[in-house]
Coordinates of C-alpha atoms in Angstrom, one line a residue:
X96 CA -36.0 -49.7 5.4
X97 CA -34.3 -51.5 3.1
X98 CA -33.7 -51.8 -0.7
X99 CA -31.7 -52.9 -4.1
X100 CA -32.6 -50.7 -7.2
X101 CA -31.1 -50.1 -10.6
X102 CA -29.2 -46.9 -10.6
X103 CA -30.8 -46.1 -14.4
X104 CA -34.2 -46.8 -13.1
X105 CA -34.0 -44.6 -9.7
X106 CA -32.4 -41.5 -11.0
X107 CA -34.6 -40.0 -13.5
X108 CA -37.7 -40.5 -11.5
X109 CA -35.4 -38.9 -8.9
X110 CA -34.4 -35.8 -10.6
X111 CA -38.0 -35.4 -11.7
X112 CA -39.1 -35.2 -8.5
X113 CA -36.2 -33.5 -7.1
X114 CA -36.7 -30.4 -9.7
X115 CA -40.0 -29.7 -7.7
X116 CA -37.5 -29.2 -4.5
X117 CA -37.0 -25.4 -3.7
X118 CA -33.1 -24.9 -3.0
X119 CA -33.6 -22.6 -0.7
X120 CA -36.1 -23.2 2.4
X121 CA -37.1 -21.9 5.6
X122 CA -37.9 -25.5 6.5
X123 CA -35.1 -28.3 6.5
X124 CA -37.4 -30.8 5.9
X125 CA -38.7 -29.3 2.4
X126 CA -35.0 -29.6 0.9
X127 CA -35.5 -33.6 1.3
X128 CA -37.5 -35.8 -0.7
X129 CA -39.7 -38.6 1.0
X130 CA -38.6 -42.3 0.2
X131 CA -41.2 -44.9 1.2
X132 CA -41.1 -48.4 0.4
X133 CA -43.6 -50.8 0.1
X134 CA -45.0 -53.7 -1.4
X135 CA -41.2 -54.0 -3.7
X136 CA -42.0 -50.2 -5.2
X137 CA -40.2 -47.1 -4.2
X138 CA -42.6 -43.7 -3.7
X139 CA -40.7 -40.4 -4.2
X140 CA -42.3 -37.2 -3.0
X141 CA -41.2 -33.9 -3.3
X142 CA -43.1 -30.8 -2.5
X143 CA -42.5 -26.7 -1.8
X144 CA -45.9 -26.7 -0.1
X145 CA -47.4 -25.5 -3.3
X146 CA -46.8 -28.7 -5.8
X147 CA -46.0 -31.8 -4.9
X148 CA -44.6 -34.6 -6.7
X149 CA -44.6 -38.7 -6.6
X150 CA -42.6 -41.2 -8.5
X151 CA -43.3 -44.9 -8.3
X152 CA -40.2 -46.7 -9.0
X153 CA -40.1 -50.8 -9.0
X154 CA -37.3 -51.9 -6.7
X155 CA -35.4 -55.8 -7.2
X156 CA -35.8 -56.5 -3.6
X157 CA -37.2 -54.8 -0.7
X158 CA -37.9 -54.2 2.8
X159 CA -40.4 -51.4 4.1
X160 CA -39.9 -48.3 5.8
X161 CA -39.8 -44.5 5.0
X162 CA -37.5 -41.7 5.8
X163 CA -36.7 -38.1 4.4
X164 CA -33.2 -37.6 2.7
X165 CA -31.7 -34.1 1.2
X166 CA -32.8 -34.0 -2.7
X167 CA -30.2 -32.8 -4.0
X168 CA -27.3 -34.9 -2.7
X169 CA -29.5 -38.0 -3.4
X170 CA -29.5 -36.8 -6.8
X171 CA -25.7 -35.7 -7.0
X172 CA -24.7 -39.2 -5.4
X173 CA -27.1 -41.4 -8.2
X174 CA -26.0 -39.4 -11.3
X175 CA -22.4 -40.3 -10.0
X176 CA -22.6 -43.7 -9.7
X177 CA -21.6 -45.7 -13.1
X178 CA -24.2 -46.3 -15.6
X179 CA -26.1 -49.8 -15.2
X180 CA -24.8 -50.4 -11.5
X181 CA -26.8 -52.0 -8.8
X182 CA -27.4 -49.9 -5.9
X183 CA -28.1 -50.8 -2.2
X184 CA -29.8 -48.8 0.1
X185 CA -30.4 -49.2 3.7
X186 CA -31.4 -47.4 6.5
X187 CA -29.5 -47.7 9.4
X188 CA -29.6 -45.7 12.9
X189 CA -31.5 -43.0 10.8
X190 CA -28.8 -42.9 8.7
X191 CA -29.0 -43.5 4.8
X192 CA -26.3 -46.1 3.6
X193 CA -26.0 -46.3 -0.1
X194 CA -23.7 -49.2 -1.3
X195 CA -22.2 -49.2 -5.1
X196 CA -19.3 -51.8 -6.0
X197 CA -16.5 -50.3 -3.7
X198 CA -18.4 -47.1 -3.0
X199 CA -20.6 -46.2 0.5
X200 CA -21.9 -43.4 1.5
X201 CA -23.7 -42.3 4.8
X202 CA -26.2 -39.5 4.5
X203 CA -28.1 -37.9 7.5
X204 CA -32.2 -37.8 7.4
X205 CA -34.8 -36.4 8.4
X206 CA -38.1 -38.4 10.0
X207 CA -41.3 -39.2 7.6
X208 CA -43.3 -38.2 10.3
X209 CA -42.4 -34.3 9.7
X210 CA -42.7 -33.9 6.0
X211 CA -45.5 -32.2 4.6
X212 CA -48.8 -32.9 2.4
X213 CA -51.0 -30.8 0.4
X214 CA -54.3 -31.0 1.6
X215 CA -56.8 -32.7 -1.2
X216 CA -60.3 -31.2 -1.4
X217 CA -63.4 -32.9 -2.5
X218 CA -63.2 -34.1 -6.2
X219 CA -65.5 -32.6 -8.2
X220 CA -64.4 -34.2 -11.4
X221 CA -61.9 -36.5 -13.3
X222 CA -61.3 -36.5 -17.2
X223 CA -58.8 -38.5 -19.1
X224 CA -56.8 -37.1 -22.5
X225 CA -54.2 -38.2 -24.5
X226 CA -50.7 -36.9 -22.8
X227 CA -49.4 -35.4 -26.0
X228 CA -52.5 -33.0 -26.7
X229 CA -52.3 -32.1 -22.9
X230 CA -48.7 -30.9 -23.5
X231 CA -49.6 -29.0 -27.1
X232 CA -52.0 -27.1 -24.9
X233 CA -49.6 -26.2 -22.5
X234 CA -46.8 -25.5 -24.7
X235 CA -48.9 -23.4 -27.0
X236 CA -50.0 -20.9 -24.3
X237 CA -47.6 -20.8 -20.9
X238 CA -45.6 -18.3 -22.7
X239 CA -48.4 -15.7 -22.0
X240 CA -48.5 -16.3 -18.5
X241 CA -47.5 -13.1 -16.4
X242 CA -44.7 -12.6 -14.1
X243 CA -45.2 -11.5 -10.3
X244 CA -47.9 -9.3 -11.6
X245 CA -50.4 -7.6 -8.8
X246 CA -53.4 -9.1 -10.4
X247 CA -51.7 -12.4 -9.0
X248 CA -54.6 -14.8 -11.1
X249 CA -52.8 -13.2 -14.1
X250 CA -49.4 -15.5 -12.9
X251 CA -51.0 -19.1 -14.1
X252 CA -52.8 -20.5 -16.6
X253 CA -56.8 -21.0 -16.7
X254 CA -58.1 -24.4 -17.8
X255 CA -61.4 -24.8 -18.6
X256 CA -63.7 -28.0 -19.1
X257 CA -66.9 -28.1 -21.1
X258 CA -68.8 -30.6 -22.5
X259 CA -66.6 -32.7 -24.8
X260 CA -63.4 -30.0 -24.7
X261 CA -60.9 -28.7 -22.9
X262 CA -59.1 -25.5 -23.0
X263 CA -56.2 -23.0 -21.7
X264 CA -55.9 -20.0 -21.7
X265 CA -53.0 -17.5 -20.6
X266 CA -52.8 -13.8 -20.4
X267 CA -50.3 -11.3 -18.9
X268 CA -52.7 -8.3 -19.6
X269 CA -50.8 -7.2 -23.3
X270 CA -51.3 -10.8 -24.9
X271 CA -53.4 -13.7 -24.9
X272 CA -53.0 -17.3 -26.0
X273 CA -55.5 -19.9 -26.3
X274 CA -55.8 -23.5 -27.1
X275 CA -58.5 -26.0 -27.2
X276 CA -58.6 -29.9 -27.7
X277 CA -61.2 -32.3 -27.6
X278 CA -61.5 -34.8 -25.1
X279 CA -63.6 -37.4 -26.8
X280 CA -66.5 -37.7 -24.0
X281 CA -69.4 -35.8 -23.4
X282 CA -71.4 -34.9 -20.3
X283 CA -68.3 -33.5 -18.6
X284 CA -69.7 -30.3 -16.3
X285 CA -68.1 -26.8 -16.6
X286 CA -64.8 -26.6 -14.7
X287 CA -62.5 -23.5 -14.4
X288 CA -59.0 -23.5 -12.5
X289 CA -56.5 -20.8 -12.3
X290 CA -52.9 -23.3 -12.1
X291 CA -50.2 -21.4 -10.4
X292 CA -47.0 -20.9 -12.6
X293 CA -44.9 -23.3 -10.9
X294 CA -48.0 -25.7 -11.2
X295 CA -47.9 -25.6 -14.7
X296 CA -43.9 -25.4 -15.3
X297 CA -43.9 -29.2 -13.3
X298 CA -47.0 -30.1 -15.4
X299 CA -45.2 -29.2 -18.8
X300 CA -42.3 -31.4 -17.4
X301 CA -44.0 -34.4 -16.6
X302 CA -46.4 -34.5 -19.8
X303 CA -43.2 -34.0 -21.8
X304 CA -42.4 -37.5 -20.5
X305 CA -45.5 -39.1 -20.5
X306 CA -46.8 -41.3 -22.7
X307 CA -50.5 -42.7 -23.4
X308 CA -53.4 -41.3 -21.4
X309 CA -53.1 -38.9 -18.5
X310 CA -56.2 -38.1 -16.0
X311 CA -56.7 -35.1 -14.5
X312 CA -58.7 -34.7 -11.2
X313 CA -60.2 -31.2 -10.4
X314 CA -60.8 -30.6 -6.8
X315 CA -61.8 -27.2 -4.8
X316 CA -58.7 -25.9 -4.5
X317 CA -56.3 -28.7 -5.8
X318 CA -55.2 -30.2 -9.6
X319 CA -54.2 -33.5 -9.6
X320 CA -52.6 -35.0 -13.2
X321 CA -51.5 -38.7 -12.9
X322 CA -49.6 -40.4 -15.5
X323 CA -48.1 -44.0 -15.8
X324 CA -45.3 -43.5 -12.6
X325 CA -46.1 -40.2 -11.3
X326 CA -48.6 -38.2 -9.5
X327 CA -48.4 -34.4 -9.4
X328 CA -50.8 -32.3 -7.1
X329 CA -50.7 -28.1 -7.5
X330 CA -52.7 -25.7 -5.6
X331 CA -55.1 -23.5 -7.5
X332 CA -55.1 -19.4 -7.5
X333 CA -58.0 -18.2 -5.8
X334 CA -59.2 -15.4 -7.9
X335 CA -61.8 -14.7 -11.3
X336 CA -59.6 -15.1 -14.4
X337 CA -60.7 -11.7 -17.1
X338 CA -63.2 -12.9 -19.4
X339 CA -61.1 -13.8 -22.2
X340 CA -63.8 -14.1 -25.0
X341 CA -64.3 -10.1 -24.8
X342 CA -60.9 -9.4 -25.7
X343 CA -60.7 -11.6 -29.0
X344 CA -61.2 -9.1 -31.7
X345 CA -63.7 -10.8 -34.0
X346 CA -64.7 -9.1 -37.6
X347 CA -61.5 -7.5 -38.8
X348 CA -61.2 -7.1 -42.3
X349 CA -57.5 -6.9 -43.2
X350 CA -56.4 -10.1 -43.3
X351 CA -52.5 -11.3 -44.0
X352 CA -50.9 -14.7 -44.7
X353 CA -47.5 -15.0 -44.4
X354 CA -44.7 -17.5 -44.3
X355 CA -43.8 -18.5 -40.7
X356 CA -40.5 -19.0 -41.0
X357 CA -39.9 -16.4 -43.5
X358 CA -41.7 -13.7 -41.5
X359 CA -40.2 -15.0 -37.7
X360 CA -36.8 -14.7 -39.1
X361 CA -37.1 -11.2 -40.4
X362 CA -38.3 -10.1 -37.0
X363 CA -35.4 -11.8 -35.6
X364 CA -33.6 -9.4 -37.5
X365 CA -35.1 -6.7 -37.5
X366 CA -35.4 -6.9 -33.5
X367 CA -31.7 -6.6 -33.1
X368 CA -31.7 -2.8 -33.4
X369 CA -34.8 -2.2 -31.9
X370 CA -34.9 -0.7 -28.5
X371 CA -34.0 -3.0 -25.7
X372 CA -36.2 -2.0 -23.1
X373 CA -39.5 -1.9 -24.9
X374 CA -38.4 -4.1 -28.2
X375 CA -41.3 -2.0 -30.4
X376 CA -41.2 -2.7 -34.3
X377 CA -42.8 -0.6 -36.8
X378 CA -44.9 -3.1 -39.5
X379 CA -46.3 -1.3 -42.7
X380 CA -48.8 -3.3 -44.4
X381 CA -49.9 -2.3 -47.9
X382 CA -50.8 -4.5 -50.5
X383 CA -48.7 -8.1 -51.2
X384 CA -45.7 -6.7 -48.9
X385 CA -44.9 -5.9 -45.2
X386 CA -42.6 -3.7 -44.3
X387 CA -40.6 -4.0 -40.7
X388 CA -38.3 -1.2 -39.3
X389 CA -37.5 -0.7 -36.1
X390 CA -34.7 1.5 -34.3
X391 CA -33.1 2.7 -31.1
X392 CA -31.9 5.5 -28.9
X393 CA -28.4 5.2 -30.5
X394 CA -29.8 6.2 -34.0
X395 CA -29.2 2.6 -35.1
X396 CA -32.3 1.0 -37.6
X397 CA -33.1 -2.2 -39.6
X398 CA -35.8 -2.7 -42.2
X399 CA -36.9 -5.6 -43.9
X400 CA -39.9 -6.2 -47.0
X401 CA -41.7 -9.5 -47.0
X402 CA -43.6 -10.7 -49.7
X403 CA -47.2 -11.4 -48.3
X404 CA -50.6 -12.2 -49.4
X405 CA -52.5 -9.3 -48.0
X406 CA -55.5 -7.1 -50.3
X407 CA -56.4 -5.0 -47.4
X408 CA -56.2 -1.3 -47.0
X409 CA -52.4 0.8 -45.7
X410 CA -52.3 0.2 -42.2
X411 CA -48.8 1.2 -39.9
X412 CA -49.1 -0.3 -36.4
X413 CA -46.3 -1.1 -33.5
X414 CA -46.0 -4.1 -31.5
X415 CA -43.6 -5.7 -29.1
X416 CA -41.8 -7.8 -31.5
X417 CA -41.2 -10.5 -28.6
X418 CA -44.6 -10.8 -28.6
X419 CA -45.2 -11.6 -31.7
X420 CA -41.5 -13.8 -32.0
X421 CA -43.1 -16.1 -29.2
X422 CA -46.6 -17.1 -31.0
X423 CA -44.3 -17.7 -34.3
X424 CA -42.1 -19.9 -32.1
X425 CA -44.9 -22.5 -30.9
X426 CA -46.9 -22.5 -34.1
X427 CA -46.2 -25.3 -36.1
X428 CA -48.1 -24.7 -39.8
X429 CA -45.6 -23.6 -42.5
X430 CA -48.0 -20.3 -42.6
X431 CA -49.6 -17.6 -40.2
X432 CA -52.8 -15.5 -40.3
X433 CA -53.2 -12.0 -39.1
X434 CA -56.5 -10.2 -38.8
X435 CA -56.1 -6.8 -38.3
X436 CA -59.1 -3.9 -38.0
X437 CA -57.5 -1.2 -37.8
X438 CA -53.7 0.5 -36.3
X439 CA -55.2 1.1 -32.9
X440 CA -57.0 -2.5 -32.4
X441 CA -55.6 -5.6 -31.2
X442 CA -54.1 -8.3 -34.2
X443 CA -55.4 -12.0 -34.1
X444 CA -53.0 -14.2 -35.4
X445 CA -54.1 -18.2 -36.1
X446 CA -52.8 -20.8 -38.3
X447 CA -54.8 -21.1 -41.5
X448 CA -56.9 -24.1 -41.6
X449 CA -56.6 -24.7 -37.5
X450 CA -58.9 -22.9 -35.2
X451 CA -57.7 -25.0 -31.9
X452 CA -55.2 -21.9 -31.2
X453 CA -55.6 -18.0 -31.5
X454 CA -53.1 -15.3 -30.0
X455 CA -54.1 -11.6 -29.2
X456 CA -51.4 -9.1 -29.3
X457 CA -52.2 -5.3 -28.3
X458 CA -50.6 -2.7 -30.5
X459 CA -47.8 -0.2 -28.7
X460 CA -47.6 3.2 -29.5
X461 CA -44.4 4.0 -31.6

């Protein structure tokens, strides 16, 4: 194997792939990336047996071959080489030789035949959608995923395709985030998969770099996503996701509309003196006004009044302030709408005039 490449063209894809590789591995081969060269293209593959990412890089010249190389060492070497430099890479006696100007290095390798791959199940459906729309879906919901919950199916994100729309849902049992986008093609069969947290994180990184269309491939036990120069493959979580429609409160008659940034800053200020463990904040509503108050075990307290559009009944309710701030942080509208039934019911948060995203936050006792 032998190839010549520009440092800048090779480094970014290499860094993306190396991000999938776990630093601590029980199998040495999993600390490596697979380099395969064919037809003047380098295919760089990294995996942790749950997620696999393949990048394609065009080369200036090459001789075919394949080998695995320690991911971190390769990234660190390429990062430290001069910007714009030309790099020559050659496999000699199972050592990867890297040359650039007066620099030369020799890296230990492991055989490509030992490199594992994720089993690909039979494909049931493929869809295409805009990369920025997929990024919006993930950005607006991923924060609500559970972390290390014994209900393992909550440690991920539901992706659902139905006719001409795609919907993603995440919940940790205390709050729920849902976002929907049109995919512009009818006739798709109903598809529901649960993507694990690691797969969601890598997908979020990938679509953040993607331009144009992305292809989503649904399999029985895996999900594939293809962009211009990257192919991502992730295993799926097995389990039944909660019936999210049942937990969305409908028909609440206490509706509040507030300036999103003003409310966000007020919540941030007030939360500084909330209980660090439970992060509870008291929300008191009356006509035209919302009062936010918090206190902690040191008998410290904070309070702020914010003018809002509210004509409902007087109401006092407690929330985890972090859950509210997470929602206000991902929305982009100037205003946010809260819909509440009573002090013991969940709050529904939405953007006025935009029904693509909705959020449910359960109340807490203070």
